[in-house]
mmCIF file of C-alpha atoms and ligand atoms in Angstrom:
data_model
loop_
_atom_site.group_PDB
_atom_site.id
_atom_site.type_symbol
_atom_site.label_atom_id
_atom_site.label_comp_id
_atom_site.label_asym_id
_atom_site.label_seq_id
_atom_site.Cartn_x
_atom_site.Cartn_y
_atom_site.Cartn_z
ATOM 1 C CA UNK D 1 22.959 164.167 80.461
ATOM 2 C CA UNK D 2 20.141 165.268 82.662
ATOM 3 C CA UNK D 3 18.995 163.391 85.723
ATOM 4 C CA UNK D 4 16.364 160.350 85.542
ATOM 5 C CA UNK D 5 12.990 161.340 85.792
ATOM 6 C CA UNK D 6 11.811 157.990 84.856
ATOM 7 C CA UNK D 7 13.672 154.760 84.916
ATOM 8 C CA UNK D 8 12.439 151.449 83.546
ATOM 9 C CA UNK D 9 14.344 148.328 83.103
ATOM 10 C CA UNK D 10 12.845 145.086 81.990
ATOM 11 C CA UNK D 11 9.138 145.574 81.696
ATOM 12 C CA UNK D 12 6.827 143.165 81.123
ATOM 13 C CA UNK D 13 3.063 142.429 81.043
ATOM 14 C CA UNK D 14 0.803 139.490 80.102
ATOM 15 C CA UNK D 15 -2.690 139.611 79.917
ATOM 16 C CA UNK D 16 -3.332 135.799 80.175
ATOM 17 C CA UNK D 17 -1.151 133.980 77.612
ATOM 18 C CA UNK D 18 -0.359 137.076 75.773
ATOM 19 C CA UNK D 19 2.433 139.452 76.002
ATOM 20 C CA UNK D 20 1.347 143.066 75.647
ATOM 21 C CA UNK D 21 4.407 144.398 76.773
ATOM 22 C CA UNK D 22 7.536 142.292 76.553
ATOM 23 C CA UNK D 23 11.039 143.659 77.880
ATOM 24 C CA UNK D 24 10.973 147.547 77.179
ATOM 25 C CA UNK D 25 13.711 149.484 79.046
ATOM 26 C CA UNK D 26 14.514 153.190 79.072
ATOM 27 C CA UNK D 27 15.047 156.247 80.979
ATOM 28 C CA UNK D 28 13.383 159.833 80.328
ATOM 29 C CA UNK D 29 15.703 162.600 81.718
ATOM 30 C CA UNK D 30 14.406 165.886 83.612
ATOM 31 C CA UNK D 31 12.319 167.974 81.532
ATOM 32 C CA UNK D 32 12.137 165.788 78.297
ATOM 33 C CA UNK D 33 9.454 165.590 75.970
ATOM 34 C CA UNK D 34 9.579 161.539 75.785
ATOM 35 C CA UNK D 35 7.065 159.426 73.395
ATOM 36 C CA UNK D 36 5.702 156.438 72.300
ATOM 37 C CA UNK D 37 4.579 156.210 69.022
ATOM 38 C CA UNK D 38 3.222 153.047 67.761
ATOM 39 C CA UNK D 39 0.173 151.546 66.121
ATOM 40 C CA UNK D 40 -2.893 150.173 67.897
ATOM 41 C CA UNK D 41 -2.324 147.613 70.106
ATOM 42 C CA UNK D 42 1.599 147.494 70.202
ATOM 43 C CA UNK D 43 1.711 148.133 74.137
ATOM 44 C CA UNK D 44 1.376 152.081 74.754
ATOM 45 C CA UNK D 45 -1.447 152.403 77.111
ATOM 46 C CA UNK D 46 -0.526 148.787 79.082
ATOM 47 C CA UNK D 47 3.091 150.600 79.711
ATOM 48 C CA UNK D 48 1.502 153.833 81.228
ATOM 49 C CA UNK D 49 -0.799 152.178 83.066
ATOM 50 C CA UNK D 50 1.746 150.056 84.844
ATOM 51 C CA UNK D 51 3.992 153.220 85.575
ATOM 52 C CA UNK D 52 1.007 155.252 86.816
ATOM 53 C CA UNK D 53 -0.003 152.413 89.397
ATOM 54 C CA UNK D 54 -2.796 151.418 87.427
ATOM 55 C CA UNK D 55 -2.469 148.128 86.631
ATOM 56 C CA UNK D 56 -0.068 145.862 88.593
ATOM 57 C CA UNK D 57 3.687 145.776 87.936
ATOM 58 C CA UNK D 58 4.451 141.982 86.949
ATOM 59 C CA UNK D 59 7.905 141.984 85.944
ATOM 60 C CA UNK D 60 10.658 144.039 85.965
ATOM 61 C CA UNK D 61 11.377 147.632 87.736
ATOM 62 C CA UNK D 62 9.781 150.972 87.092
ATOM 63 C CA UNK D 63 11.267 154.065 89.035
ATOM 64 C CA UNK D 64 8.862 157.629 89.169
ATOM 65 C CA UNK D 65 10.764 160.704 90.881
ATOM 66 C CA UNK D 66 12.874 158.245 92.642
ATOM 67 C CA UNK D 67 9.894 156.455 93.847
ATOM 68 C CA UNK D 68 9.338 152.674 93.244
ATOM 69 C CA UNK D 69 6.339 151.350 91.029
ATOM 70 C CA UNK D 70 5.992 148.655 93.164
ATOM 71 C CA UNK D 71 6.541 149.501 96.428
ATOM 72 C CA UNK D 72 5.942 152.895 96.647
ATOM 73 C CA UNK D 73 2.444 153.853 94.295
ATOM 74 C CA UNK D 74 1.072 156.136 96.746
ATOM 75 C CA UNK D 75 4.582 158.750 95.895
ATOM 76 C CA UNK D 76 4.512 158.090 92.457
ATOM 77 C CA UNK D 77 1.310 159.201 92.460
ATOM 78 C CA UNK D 78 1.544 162.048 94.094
ATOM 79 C CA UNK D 79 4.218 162.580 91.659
ATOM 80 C CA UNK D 80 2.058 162.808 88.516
ATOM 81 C CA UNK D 81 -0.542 164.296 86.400
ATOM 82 C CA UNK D 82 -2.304 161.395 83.962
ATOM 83 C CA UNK D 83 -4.748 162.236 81.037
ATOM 84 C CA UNK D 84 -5.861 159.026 79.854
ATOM 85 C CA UNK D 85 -6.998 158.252 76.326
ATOM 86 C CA UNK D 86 -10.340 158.092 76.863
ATOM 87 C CA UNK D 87 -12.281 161.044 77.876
ATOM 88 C CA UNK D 88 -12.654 160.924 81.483
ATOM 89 C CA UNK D 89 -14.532 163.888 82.771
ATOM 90 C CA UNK D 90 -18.409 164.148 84.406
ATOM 91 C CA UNK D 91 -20.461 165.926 81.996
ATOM 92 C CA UNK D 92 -22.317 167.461 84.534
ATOM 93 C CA UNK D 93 -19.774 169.385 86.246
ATOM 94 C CA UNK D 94 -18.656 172.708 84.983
ATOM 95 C CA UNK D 95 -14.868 173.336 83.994
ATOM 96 C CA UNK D 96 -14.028 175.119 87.790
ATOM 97 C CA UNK D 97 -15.977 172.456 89.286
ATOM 98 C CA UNK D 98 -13.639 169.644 87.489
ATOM 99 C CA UNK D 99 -10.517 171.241 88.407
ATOM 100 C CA UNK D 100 -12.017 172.776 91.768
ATOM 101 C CA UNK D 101 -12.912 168.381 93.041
ATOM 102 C CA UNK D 102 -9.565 167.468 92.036
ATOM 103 C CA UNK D 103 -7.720 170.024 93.461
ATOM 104 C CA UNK D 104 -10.056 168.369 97.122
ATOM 105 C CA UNK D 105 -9.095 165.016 96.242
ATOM 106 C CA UNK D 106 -5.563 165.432 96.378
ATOM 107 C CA UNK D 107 -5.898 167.639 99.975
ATOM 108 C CA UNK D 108 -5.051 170.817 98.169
ATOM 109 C CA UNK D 109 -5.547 173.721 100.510
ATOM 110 C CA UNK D 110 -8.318 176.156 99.430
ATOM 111 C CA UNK D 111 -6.438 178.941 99.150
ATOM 112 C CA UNK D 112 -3.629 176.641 97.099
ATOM 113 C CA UNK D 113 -6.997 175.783 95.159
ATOM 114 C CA UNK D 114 -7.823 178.719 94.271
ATOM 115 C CA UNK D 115 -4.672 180.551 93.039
ATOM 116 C CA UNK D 116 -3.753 177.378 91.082
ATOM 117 C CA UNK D 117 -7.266 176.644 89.157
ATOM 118 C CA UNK D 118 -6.436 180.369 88.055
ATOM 119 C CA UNK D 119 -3.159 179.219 86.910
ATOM 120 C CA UNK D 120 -4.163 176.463 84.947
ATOM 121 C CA UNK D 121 -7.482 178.441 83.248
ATOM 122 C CA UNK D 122 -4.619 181.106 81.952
ATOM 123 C CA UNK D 123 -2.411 178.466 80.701
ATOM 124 C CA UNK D 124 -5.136 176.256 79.020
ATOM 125 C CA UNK D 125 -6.854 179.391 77.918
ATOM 126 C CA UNK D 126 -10.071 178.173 79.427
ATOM 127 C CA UNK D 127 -10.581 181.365 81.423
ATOM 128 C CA UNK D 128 -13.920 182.303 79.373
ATOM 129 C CA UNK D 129 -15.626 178.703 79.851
ATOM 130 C CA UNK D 130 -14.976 178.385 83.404
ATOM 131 C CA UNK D 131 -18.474 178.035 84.092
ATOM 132 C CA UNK D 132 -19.512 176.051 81.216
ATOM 133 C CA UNK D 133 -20.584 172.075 81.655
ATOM 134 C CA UNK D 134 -18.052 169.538 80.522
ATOM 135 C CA UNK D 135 -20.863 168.638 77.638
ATOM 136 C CA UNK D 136 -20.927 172.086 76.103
ATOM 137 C CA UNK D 137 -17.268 171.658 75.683
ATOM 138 C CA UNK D 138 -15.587 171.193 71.850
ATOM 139 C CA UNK D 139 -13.673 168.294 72.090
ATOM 140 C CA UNK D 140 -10.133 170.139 71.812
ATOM 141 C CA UNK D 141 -11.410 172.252 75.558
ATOM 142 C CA UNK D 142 -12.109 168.957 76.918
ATOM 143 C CA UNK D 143 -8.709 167.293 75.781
ATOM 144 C CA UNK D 144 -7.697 171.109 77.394
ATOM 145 C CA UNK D 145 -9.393 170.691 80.690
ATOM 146 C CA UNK D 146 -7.806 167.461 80.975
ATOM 147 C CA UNK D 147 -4.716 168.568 80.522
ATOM 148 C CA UNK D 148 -5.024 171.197 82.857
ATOM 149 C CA UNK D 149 -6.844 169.025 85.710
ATOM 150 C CA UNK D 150 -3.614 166.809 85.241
ATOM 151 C CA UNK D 151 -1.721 169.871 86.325
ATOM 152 C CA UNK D 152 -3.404 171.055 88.781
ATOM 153 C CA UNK D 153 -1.232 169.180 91.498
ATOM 154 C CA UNK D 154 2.144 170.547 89.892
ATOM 155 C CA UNK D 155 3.538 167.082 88.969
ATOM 156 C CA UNK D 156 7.078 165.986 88.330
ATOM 157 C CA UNK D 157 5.671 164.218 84.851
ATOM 158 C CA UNK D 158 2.903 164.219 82.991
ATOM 159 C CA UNK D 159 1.267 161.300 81.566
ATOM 160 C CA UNK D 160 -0.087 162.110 77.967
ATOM 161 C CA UNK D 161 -1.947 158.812 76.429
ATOM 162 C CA UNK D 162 -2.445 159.542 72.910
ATOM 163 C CA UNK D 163 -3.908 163.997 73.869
ATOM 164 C CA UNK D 164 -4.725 164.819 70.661
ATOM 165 C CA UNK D 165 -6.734 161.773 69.504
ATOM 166 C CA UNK D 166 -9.723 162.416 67.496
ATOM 167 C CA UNK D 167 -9.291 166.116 67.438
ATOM 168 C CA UNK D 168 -8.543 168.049 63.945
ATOM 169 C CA UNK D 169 -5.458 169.161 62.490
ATOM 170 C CA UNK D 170 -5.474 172.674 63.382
ATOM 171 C CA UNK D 171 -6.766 171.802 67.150
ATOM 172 C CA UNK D 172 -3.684 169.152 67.104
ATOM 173 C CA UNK D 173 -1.432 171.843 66.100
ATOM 174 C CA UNK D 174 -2.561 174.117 68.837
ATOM 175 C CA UNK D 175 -2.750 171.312 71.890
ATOM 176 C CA UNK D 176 1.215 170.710 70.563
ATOM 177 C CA UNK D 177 1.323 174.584 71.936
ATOM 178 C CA UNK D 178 -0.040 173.984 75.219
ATOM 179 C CA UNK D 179 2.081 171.167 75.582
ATOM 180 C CA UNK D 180 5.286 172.570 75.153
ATOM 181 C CA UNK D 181 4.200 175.708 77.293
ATOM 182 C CA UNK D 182 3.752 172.883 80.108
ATOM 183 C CA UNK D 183 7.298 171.309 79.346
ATOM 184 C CA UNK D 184 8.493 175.075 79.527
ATOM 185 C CA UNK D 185 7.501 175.739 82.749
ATOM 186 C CA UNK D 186 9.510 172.413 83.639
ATOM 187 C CA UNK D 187 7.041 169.400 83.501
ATOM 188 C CA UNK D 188 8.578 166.275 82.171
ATOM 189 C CA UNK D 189 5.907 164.738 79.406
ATOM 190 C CA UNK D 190 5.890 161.334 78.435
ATOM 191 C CA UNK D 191 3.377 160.690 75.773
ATOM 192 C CA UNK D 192 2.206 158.360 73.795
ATOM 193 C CA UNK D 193 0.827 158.834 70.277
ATOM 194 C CA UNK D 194 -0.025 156.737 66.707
ATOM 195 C CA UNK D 195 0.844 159.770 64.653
ATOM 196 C CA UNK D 196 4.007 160.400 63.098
ATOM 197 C CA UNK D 197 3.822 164.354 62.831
ATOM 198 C CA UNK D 198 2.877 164.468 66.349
ATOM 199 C CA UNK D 199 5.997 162.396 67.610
ATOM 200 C CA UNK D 200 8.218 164.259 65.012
ATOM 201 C CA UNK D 201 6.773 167.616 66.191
ATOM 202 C CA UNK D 202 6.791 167.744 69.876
ATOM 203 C CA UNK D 203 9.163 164.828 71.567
ATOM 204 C CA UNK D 204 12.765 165.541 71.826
ATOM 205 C CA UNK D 205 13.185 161.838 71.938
ATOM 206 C CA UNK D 206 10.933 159.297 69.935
ATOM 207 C CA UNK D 207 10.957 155.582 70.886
ATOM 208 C CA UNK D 208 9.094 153.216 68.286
ATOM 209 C CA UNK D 209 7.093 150.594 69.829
ATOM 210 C CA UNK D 210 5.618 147.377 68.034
ATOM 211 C CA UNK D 211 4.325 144.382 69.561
ATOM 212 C CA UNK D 212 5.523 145.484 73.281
ATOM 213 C CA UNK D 213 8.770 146.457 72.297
ATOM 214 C CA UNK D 214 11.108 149.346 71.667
ATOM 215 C CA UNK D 215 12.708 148.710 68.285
ATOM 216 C CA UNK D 216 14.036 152.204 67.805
ATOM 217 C CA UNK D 217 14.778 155.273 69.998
ATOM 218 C CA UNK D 218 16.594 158.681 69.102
ATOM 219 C CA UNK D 219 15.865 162.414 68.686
ATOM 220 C CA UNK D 220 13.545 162.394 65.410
ATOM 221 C CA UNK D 221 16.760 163.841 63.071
ATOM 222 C CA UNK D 222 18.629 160.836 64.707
ATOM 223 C CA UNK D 223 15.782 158.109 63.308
ATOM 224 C CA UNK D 224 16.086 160.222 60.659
ATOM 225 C CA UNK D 225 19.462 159.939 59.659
ATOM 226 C CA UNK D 226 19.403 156.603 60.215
ATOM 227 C CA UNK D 227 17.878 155.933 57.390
ATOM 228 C CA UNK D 228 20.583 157.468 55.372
ATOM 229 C CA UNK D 229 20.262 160.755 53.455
ATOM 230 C CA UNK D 230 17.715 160.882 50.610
ATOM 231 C CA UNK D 231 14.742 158.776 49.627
ATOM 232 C CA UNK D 232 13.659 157.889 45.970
ATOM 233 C CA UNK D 233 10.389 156.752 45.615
ATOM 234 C CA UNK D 234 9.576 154.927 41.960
ATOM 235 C CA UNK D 235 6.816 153.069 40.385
ATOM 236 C CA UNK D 236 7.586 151.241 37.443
ATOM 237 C CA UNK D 237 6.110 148.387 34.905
ATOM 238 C CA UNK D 238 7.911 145.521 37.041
ATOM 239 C CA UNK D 239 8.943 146.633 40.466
ATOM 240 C CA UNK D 240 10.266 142.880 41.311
ATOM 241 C CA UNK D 241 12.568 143.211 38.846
ATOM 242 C CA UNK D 242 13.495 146.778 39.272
ATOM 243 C CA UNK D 243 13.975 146.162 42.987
ATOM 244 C CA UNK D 244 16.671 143.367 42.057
ATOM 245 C CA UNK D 245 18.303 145.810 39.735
ATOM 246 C CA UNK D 246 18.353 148.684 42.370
ATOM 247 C CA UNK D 247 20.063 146.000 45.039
ATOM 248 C CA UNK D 248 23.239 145.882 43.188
ATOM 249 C CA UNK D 249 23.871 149.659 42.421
ATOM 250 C CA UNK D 250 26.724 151.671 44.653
ATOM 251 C CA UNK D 251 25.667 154.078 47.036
ATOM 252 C CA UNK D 252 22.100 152.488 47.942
ATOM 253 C CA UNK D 253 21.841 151.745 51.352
ATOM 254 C CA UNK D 254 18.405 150.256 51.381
ATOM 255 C CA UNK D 255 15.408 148.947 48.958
ATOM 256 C CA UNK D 256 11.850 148.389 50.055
ATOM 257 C CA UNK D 257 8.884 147.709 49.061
ATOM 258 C CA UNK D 258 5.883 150.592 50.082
ATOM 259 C CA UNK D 259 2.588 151.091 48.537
ATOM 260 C CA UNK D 260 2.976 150.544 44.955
ATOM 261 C CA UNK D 261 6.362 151.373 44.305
ATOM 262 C CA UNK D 262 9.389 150.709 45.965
ATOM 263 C CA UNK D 263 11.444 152.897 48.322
ATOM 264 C CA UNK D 264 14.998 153.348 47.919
ATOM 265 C CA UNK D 265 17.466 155.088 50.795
ATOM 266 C CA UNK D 266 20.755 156.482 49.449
ATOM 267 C CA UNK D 267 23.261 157.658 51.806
ATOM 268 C CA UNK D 268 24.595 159.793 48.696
ATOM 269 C CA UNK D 269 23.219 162.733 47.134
ATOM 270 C CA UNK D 270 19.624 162.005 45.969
ATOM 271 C CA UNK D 271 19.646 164.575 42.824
ATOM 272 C CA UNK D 272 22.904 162.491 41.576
ATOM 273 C CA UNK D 273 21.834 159.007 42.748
ATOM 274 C CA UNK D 274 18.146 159.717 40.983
ATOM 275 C CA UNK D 275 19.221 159.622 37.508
ATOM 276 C CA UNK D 276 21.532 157.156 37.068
ATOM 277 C CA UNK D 277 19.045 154.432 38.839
ATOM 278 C CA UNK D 278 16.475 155.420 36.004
ATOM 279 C CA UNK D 279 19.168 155.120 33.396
ATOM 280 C CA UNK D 280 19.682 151.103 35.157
ATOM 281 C CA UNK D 281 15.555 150.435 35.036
ATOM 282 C CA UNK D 282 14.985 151.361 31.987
ATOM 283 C CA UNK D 283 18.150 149.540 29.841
ATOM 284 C CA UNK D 284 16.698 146.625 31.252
ATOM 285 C CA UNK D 285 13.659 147.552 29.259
ATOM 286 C CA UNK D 286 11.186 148.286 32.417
ATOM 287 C CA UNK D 287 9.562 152.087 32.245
ATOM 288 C CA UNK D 288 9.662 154.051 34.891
ATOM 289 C CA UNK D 289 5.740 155.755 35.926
ATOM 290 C CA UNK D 290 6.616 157.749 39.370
ATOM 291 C CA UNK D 291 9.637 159.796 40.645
ATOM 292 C CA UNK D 292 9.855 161.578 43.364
ATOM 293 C CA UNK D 293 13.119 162.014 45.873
ATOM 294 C CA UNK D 294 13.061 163.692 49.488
ATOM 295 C CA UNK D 295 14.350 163.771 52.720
ATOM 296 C CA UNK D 296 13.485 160.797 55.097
ATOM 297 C CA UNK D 297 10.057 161.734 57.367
ATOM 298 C CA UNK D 298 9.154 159.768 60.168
ATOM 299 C CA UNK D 299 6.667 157.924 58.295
ATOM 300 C CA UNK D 300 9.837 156.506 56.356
ATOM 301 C CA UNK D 301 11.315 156.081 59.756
ATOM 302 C CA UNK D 302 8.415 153.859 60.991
ATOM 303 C CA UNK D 303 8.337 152.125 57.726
ATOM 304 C CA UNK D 304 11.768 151.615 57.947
ATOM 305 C CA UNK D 305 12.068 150.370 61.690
ATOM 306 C CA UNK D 306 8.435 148.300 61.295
ATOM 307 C CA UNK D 307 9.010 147.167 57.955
ATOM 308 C CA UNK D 308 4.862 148.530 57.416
ATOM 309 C CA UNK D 309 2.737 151.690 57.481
ATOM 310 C CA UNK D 310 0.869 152.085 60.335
ATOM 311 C CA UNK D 311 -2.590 152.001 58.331
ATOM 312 C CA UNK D 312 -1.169 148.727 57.013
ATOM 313 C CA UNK D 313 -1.384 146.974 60.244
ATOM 314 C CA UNK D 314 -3.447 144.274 59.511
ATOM 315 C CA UNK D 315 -5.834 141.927 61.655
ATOM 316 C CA UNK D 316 -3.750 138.502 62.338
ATOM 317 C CA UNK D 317 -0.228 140.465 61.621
ATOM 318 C CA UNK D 318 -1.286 142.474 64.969
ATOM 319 C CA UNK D 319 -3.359 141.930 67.950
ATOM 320 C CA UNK D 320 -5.106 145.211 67.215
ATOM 321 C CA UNK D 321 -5.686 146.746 64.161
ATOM 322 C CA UNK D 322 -5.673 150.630 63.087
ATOM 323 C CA UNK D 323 -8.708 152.062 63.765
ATOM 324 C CA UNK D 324 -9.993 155.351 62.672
ATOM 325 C CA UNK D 325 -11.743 158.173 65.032
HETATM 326 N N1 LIG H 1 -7.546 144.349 79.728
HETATM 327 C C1 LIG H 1 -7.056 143.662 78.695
HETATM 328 N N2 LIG H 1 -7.253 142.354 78.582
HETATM 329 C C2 LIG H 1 -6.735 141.645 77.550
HETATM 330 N N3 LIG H 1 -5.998 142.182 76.565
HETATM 331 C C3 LIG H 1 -5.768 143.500 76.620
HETATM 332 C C4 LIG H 1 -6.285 144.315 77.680
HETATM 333 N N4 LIG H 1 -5.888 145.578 77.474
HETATM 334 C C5 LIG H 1 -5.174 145.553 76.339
HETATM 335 N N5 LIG H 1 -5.088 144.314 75.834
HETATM 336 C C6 LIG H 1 -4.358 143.909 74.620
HETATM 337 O O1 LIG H 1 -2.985 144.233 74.793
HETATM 338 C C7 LIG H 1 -2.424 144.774 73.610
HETATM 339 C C8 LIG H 1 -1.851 146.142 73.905
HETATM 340 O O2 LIG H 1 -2.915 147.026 74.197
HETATM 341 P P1 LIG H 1 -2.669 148.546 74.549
HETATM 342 O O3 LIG H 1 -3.972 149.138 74.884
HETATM 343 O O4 LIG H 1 -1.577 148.646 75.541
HETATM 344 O O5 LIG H 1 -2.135 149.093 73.157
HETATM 345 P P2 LIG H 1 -1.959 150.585 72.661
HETATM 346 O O6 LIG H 1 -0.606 150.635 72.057
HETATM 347 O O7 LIG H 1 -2.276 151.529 73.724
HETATM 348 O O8 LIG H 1 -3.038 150.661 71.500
HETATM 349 P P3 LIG H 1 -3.985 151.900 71.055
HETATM 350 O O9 LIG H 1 -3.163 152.701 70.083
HETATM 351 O O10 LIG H 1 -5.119 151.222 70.361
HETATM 352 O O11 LIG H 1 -4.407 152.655 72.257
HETATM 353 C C9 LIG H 1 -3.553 144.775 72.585
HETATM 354 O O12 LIG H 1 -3.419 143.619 71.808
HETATM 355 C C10 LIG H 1 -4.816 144.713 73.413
HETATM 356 O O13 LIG H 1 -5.838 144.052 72.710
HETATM 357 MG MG1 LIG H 2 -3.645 153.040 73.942
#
């Protein structure tokens, strides 16, 4: 096991009477690509902003690079890069000029300046717009720039709150890429994120978090397997009843109810499991309408773990609800 980068052990935070974050613990290790994926509201941002000195620790310990939370903010800061999930850059200001001010405000030496804004314009391929104001930017450079202004102190971690919100697919995939070239040259990321194929993609280990608290945490096959081998997902003329009938059979390992079918986990061999449950459903004289079988995804993981779908979050079940960009 590689050394603690990040070391966390009882968090907590209230805002008045309510608990955003309530008892998370965990430890990322040297060079890891570490998330958090959860839906709106379940804690994400309030954690990050309590390790990145933000807002005040009020229970429990945090340790950056060795550094204390508490005690020692100044050091941890020093210690990290932070893009935040809100856009925080002066429209005004051209791309060198961002990178150039924070480079200053960190007492970078000019000529340290200078060779590393040419560093970070090769790796976030922003070479071409170094002149160009923040507000002629696409929304994937700015998300870019950001990235790369977090950099620009060489940081032990990076701080990634939600990077590739709002932007489109193919922009996702390719901020994944510039991500992973960071880990590569050996930044630790912690990240936070409401998408499944981003946390399945890019962390090498996923924690779940739902109403302040970690209720699963593994390398995505590990969730994965979890949740036993194949999935069969049906929709028939009475799924109360088939659900009852599915309970009883050998070799399922879970029933559930998801959209409008159920979903069943088998920790046998879906292609052999498959046919025999229709046989079950329909000699007690309920039709079957949808198959189909696959391997778990982390959607089935969250499901799973939540006991919802993220888009089925709903106002009173939550604090926050899911809100599209
Ligand atoms: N300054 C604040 N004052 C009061 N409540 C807050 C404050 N900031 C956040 N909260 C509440 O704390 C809970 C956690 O919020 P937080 O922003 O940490 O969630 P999140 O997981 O980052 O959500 P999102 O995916 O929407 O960014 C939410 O219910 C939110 O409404
Ligand atoms: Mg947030």
């Amino acid at each position: 096991m590689s050394t603690s980068i990040i070391e966390v052990e009882g968090l907590e935070h209230q805002y008045g009477d309510f608990k955003a974050v309530n008892g998370i613990s965990f430890t990322v290790g040297k060079g890891e690509i570490f998330s958090f994926l959860g839906p709106n509201g379940a804690g994400k941002s309030t954690a990050i902003n309590i390790l990145i000195t933000l807002l005040k620790l009020q229970k429990g310990e945090a340790c950056i690079a060795g550094y204390d939370v508490r005690t020692e903010a100044e050091k941890v800061r020093e210690s990290i890069g932070i893009v935040f999930q809100e856009v925080t850059l002066d429209r005004d200001m051209t791309v060198w000029e961002i990178l150039e001010f924070h480079g200053r405000l960190y007492g970078m030496t000019r000529p340290d300046r200078k060779e590393r804004i040419a560093e970070i314009l090769e790796l976030v391929k922003l070479g071409g717009q170094k002149d160009m104001l923040v507000k002629k930017l696409s929304g994937g450079m700015k998300r870019r720039l950001e990235i790369g202004r977090g950099l620009m102190t060489r940081p032990i971690v990076l701080f990634l709150d939600e990077p590739t919100i709002g932007l489109d697919p193919q922009t996702r995939m390719r901020m994944w890429d510039y991500i992973r070239t960071v880990n590569d040259e050996g930044t630790t990321i912690f990240l936070t994120t409401h998408y499944m194929d981003e946390a399945d993609n890019l962390s090498d280990r996923i924690n779940i978090i739902d109403h302040g608290k970690i209720i699963a945490s593994g390398k995505p096959w590990e969730l994965k397997n979890e949740l036993g081998q194949d999935l069969v997902y049906l929709e028939t003329s009475d799924n109360p009843r088939a659900r009852s009938i599915i309970t009883d059979l050998v070799s399922i390992s879970g029933v559930s109810d998801k959209g409008k079918g159920i979903l069943i986990t088998t920790n046998d061999d879906g292609t052999k499991i498959l046919p025999l449950i229709i046989e079950e459903i329909r000699n007690s004289g309920i039709s079957v309408i949808t198959v189909n079988l696959k391997k778990p995804s982390m959607d089935d993981v969250f499901v799973h773990f939540t006991g919802r779908e993220l888009r089925d979050d709903k106002p009173g079940k939550s604090p926050a609800t899911f809100r599209r960009r």
